[in-house]
Coordinates of C-alpha atoms in Angstrom, one line a residue:
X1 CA 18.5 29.0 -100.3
X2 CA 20.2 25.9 -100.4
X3 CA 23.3 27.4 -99.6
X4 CA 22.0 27.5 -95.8
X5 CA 21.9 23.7 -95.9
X6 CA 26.0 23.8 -96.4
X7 CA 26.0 23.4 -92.6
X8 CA 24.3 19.9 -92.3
X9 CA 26.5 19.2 -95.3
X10 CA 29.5 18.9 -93.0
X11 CA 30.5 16.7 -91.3
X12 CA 29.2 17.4 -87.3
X13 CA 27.5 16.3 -84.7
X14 CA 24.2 18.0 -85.9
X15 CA 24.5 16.7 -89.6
X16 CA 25.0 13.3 -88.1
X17 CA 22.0 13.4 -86.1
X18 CA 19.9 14.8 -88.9
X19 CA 20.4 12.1 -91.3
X20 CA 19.7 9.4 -88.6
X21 CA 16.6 10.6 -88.1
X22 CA 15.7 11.3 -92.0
X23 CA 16.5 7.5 -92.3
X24 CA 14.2 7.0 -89.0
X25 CA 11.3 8.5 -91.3
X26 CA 12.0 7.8 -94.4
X27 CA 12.8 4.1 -94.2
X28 CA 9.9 3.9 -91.6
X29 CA 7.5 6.0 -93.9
X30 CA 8.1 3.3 -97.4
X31 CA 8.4 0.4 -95.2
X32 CA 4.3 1.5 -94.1
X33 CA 2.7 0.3 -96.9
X34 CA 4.4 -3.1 -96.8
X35 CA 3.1 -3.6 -93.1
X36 CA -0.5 -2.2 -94.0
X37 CA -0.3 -5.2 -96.7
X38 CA 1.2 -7.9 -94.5
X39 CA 3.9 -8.4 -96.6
X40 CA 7.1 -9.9 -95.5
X41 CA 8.7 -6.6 -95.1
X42 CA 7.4 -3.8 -92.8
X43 CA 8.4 -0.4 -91.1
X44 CA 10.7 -2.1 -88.7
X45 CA 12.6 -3.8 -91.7
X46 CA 12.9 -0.7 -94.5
X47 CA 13.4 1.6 -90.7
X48 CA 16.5 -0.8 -90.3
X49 CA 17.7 -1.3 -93.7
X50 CA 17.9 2.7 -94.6
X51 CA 19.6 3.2 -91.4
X52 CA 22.2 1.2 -91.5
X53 CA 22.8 2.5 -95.0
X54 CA 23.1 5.8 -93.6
X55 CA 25.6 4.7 -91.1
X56 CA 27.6 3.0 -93.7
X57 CA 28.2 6.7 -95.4
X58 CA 28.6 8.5 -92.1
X59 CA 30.8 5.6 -91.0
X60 CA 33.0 6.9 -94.8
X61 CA 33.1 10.0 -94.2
X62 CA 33.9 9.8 -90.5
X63 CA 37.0 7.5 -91.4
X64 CA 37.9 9.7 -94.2
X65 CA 37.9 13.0 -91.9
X66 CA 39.8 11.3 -89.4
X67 CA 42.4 9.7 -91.8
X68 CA 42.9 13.5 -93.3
X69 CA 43.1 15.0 -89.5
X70 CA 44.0 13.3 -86.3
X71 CA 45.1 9.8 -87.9
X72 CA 47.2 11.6 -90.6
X73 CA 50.7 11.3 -89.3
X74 CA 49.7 6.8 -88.4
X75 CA 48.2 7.0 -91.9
X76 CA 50.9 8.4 -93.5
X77 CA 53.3 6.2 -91.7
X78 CA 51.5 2.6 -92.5
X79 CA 50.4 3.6 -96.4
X80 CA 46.8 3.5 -95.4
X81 CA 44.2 5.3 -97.6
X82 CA 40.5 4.8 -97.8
X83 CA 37.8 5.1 -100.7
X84 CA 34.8 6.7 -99.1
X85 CA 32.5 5.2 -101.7
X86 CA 33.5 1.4 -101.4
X87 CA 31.8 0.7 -98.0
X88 CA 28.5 2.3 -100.1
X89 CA 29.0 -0.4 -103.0
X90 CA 29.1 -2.8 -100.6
X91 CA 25.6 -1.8 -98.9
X92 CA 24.3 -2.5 -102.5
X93 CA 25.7 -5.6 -103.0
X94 CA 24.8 -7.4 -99.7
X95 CA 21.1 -6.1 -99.0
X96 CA 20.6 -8.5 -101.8
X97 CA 20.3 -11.3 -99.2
X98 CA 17.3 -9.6 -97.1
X99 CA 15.5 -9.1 -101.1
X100 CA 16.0 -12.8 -101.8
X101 CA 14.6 -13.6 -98.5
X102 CA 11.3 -12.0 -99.2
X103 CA 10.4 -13.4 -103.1
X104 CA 8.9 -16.8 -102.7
X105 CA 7.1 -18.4 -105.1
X106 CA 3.3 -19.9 -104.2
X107 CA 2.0 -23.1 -105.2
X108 CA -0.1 -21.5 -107.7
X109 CA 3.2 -20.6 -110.0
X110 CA 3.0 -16.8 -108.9
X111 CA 6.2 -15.4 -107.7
X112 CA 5.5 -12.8 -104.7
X113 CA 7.5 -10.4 -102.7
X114 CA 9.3 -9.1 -106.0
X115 CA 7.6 -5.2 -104.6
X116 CA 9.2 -5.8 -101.0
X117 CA 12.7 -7.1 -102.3
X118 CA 12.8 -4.0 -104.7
X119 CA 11.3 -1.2 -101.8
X120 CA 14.4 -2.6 -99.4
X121 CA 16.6 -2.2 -101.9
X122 CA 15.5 1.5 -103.1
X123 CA 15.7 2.1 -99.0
X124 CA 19.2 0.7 -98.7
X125 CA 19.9 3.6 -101.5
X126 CA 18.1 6.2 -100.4
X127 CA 20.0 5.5 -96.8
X128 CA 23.2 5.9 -98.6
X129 CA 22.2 9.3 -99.9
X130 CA 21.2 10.8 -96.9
X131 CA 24.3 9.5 -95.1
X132 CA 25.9 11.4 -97.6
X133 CA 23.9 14.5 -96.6
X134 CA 22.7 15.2 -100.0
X135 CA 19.4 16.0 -98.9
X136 CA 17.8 17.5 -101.7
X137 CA 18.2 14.0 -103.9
X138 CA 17.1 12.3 -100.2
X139 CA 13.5 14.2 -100.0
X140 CA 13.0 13.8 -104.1
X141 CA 13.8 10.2 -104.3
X142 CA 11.9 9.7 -100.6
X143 CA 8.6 11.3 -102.5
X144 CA 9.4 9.3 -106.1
X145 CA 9.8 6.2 -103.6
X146 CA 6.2 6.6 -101.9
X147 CA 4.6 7.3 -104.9
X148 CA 5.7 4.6 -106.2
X149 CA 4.5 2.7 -103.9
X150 CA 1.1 4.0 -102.6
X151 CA -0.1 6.3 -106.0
X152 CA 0.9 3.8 -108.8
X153 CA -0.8 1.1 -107.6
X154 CA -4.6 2.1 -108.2
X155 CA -3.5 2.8 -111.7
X156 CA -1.8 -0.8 -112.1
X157 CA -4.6 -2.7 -110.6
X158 CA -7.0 -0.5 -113.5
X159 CA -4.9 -1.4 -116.3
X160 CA -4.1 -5.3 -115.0
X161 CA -7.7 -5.5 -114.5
X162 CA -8.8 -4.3 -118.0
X163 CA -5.5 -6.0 -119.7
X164 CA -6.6 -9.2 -122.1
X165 CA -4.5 -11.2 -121.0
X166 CA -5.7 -13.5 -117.8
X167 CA -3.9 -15.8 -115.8
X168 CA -6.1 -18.3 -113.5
X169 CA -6.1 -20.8 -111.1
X170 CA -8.2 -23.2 -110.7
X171 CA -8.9 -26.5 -108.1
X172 CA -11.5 -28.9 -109.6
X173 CA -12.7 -31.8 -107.6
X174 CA -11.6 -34.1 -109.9
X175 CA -9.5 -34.4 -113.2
X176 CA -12.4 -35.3 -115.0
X177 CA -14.4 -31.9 -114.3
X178 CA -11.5 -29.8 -115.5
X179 CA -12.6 -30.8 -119.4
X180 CA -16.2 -28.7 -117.9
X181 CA -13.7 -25.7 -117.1
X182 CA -12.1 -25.8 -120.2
X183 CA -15.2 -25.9 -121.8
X184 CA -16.5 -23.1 -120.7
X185 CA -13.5 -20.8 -121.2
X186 CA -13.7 -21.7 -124.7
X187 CA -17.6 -20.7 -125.0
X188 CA -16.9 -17.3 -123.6
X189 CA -14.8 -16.9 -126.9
X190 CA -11.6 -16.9 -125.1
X191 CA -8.5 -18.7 -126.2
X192 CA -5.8 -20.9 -124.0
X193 CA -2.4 -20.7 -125.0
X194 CA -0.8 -22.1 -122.1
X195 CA -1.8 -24.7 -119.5
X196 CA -0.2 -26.3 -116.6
X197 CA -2.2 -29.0 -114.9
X198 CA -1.0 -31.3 -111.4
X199 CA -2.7 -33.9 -110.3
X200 CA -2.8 -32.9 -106.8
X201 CA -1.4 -36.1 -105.5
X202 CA 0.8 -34.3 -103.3
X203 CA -0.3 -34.5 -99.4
X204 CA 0.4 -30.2 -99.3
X205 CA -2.0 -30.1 -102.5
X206 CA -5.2 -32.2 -102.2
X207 CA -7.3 -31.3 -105.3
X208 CA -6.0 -31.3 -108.8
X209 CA -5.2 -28.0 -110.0
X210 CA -4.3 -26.0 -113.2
X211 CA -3.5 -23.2 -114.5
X212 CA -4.7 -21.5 -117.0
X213 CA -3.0 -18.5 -119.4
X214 CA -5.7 -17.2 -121.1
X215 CA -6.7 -14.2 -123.8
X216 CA -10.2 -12.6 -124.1
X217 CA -11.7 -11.8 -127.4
X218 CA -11.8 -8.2 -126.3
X219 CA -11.1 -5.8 -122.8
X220 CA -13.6 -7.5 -120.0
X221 CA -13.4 -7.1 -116.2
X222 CA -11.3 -10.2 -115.1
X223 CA -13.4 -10.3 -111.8
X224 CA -16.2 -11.0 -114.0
X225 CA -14.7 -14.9 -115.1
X226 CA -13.3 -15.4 -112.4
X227 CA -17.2 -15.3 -111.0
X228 CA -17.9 -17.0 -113.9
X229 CA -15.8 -20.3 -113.5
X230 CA -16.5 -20.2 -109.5
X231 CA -20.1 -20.6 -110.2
X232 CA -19.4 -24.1 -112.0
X233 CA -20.4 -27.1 -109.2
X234 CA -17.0 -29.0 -110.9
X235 CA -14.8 -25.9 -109.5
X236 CA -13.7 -26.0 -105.9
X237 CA -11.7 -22.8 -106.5
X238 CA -10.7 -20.3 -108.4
X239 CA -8.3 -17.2 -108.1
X240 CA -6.7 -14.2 -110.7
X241 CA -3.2 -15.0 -110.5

């Protein structure tokens, strides 16, 4: 069966346009569930990023075909040779600039984006392989990719949520009301092992803040302390970090 693919393995004008439009989906397909999310990355950006990946190999193999055919005798006559892989490894290396641009880290100490930097960066490879035309490894790794993505996630929030340990911020109105906060963590039988408090005397931050690493007694909803510490009148707000 997969010998009839052997066709769209060579190097033509239909192989060419297949693979274009595999990235088209593909990349458009993984870079959905960033755009449903709002996060920096969407379809347009993972569309973008697996294409030009594919190009990259096609751009390879086109050079490499040409050097072995028409441009034989000018290659032969100069010394010029080509490594189809290298314009690949270089794909790799330089997406890193579009993953550094989407990690920023809040005010809150929480470092986002880390999902989106990785996604472009499994759609820069999975570009590569279908501009190789290895389509098997291209549908596999699309449908490893997605799952990933869209599957795991329900079971990561279940296991986060249940985990014991808890990481919180929290705005009080005043430094004096986060000794009430603190109290009340520690009546829940819960134990602080980490803290990191500022002032707010910032103009971006107006309330002092903390935040708080914490570690239940035993497995409890974190939605449920979170409720509990927003119900305190000395809490201005609280969030699950």
């Amino acid at each position: 069966m997969l010998s009839q693919l052997d066709y769209l393995r060579d190097f033509n004008t239909a192989s060419v346009f297949l693979r274009l439009i595999l990235a088209l989906v593909m990349g458009g397909l993984i870079g959905l569930d960033r755009g449903l999310r709002h996060r920096p990355a969407g379809p347009r950006t993972y569309t973008l990023v697996c294409i030009g990946a594919s190009l990259t190999m096609v751009l390879s193999q086109y050079e490499y075909v040409m050097l072995t055919t028409d441009w034989a005798p000018m290659a032969e006559a100069v010394g010029l040779k080509t490594d189809v892989s290298r314009f690949g490894a270089q794909v790799i290396n330089g997406i890193g600039f579009l993953g550094a641009g989407t990690v920023i880290a809040t005010n809150q100490q929480k470092v986002k984006g880390l999902t989106t930097a990785s996604g472009l960066w499994a759609s820069a490879c999975l570009g590569l392989v279908i501009g190789a035309g290895f389509y098997e490894a291209a549908f596999f790794a699309f449908l490893i990719i997605l799952a990933t993505m869209w599957l795991l996630r329900p079971v990561e929030e279940y296991f986060i949520e249940r985990s014991r340990n808890l990481n919180i911020y929290v705005e009080v109105r005043s430094m004096g009301d986060l000794g009430e906060v603190l109290r009340t963590v520690k009546e829940q039988g819960i134990s602080i092992f980490d803290m990191d408090i500022h002032h707010g005397k910032e103009q971006i931050i107006q309330k002092p803040n903390a935040v708080l690493y914490l570690r239940m007694p035993h497995r409890r909803a974190h939605h449920e302390v979170v409720a509990l510490l927003s119900d305190l009148e000395e809490v201005y707000a609280v969030k699950e970090l």
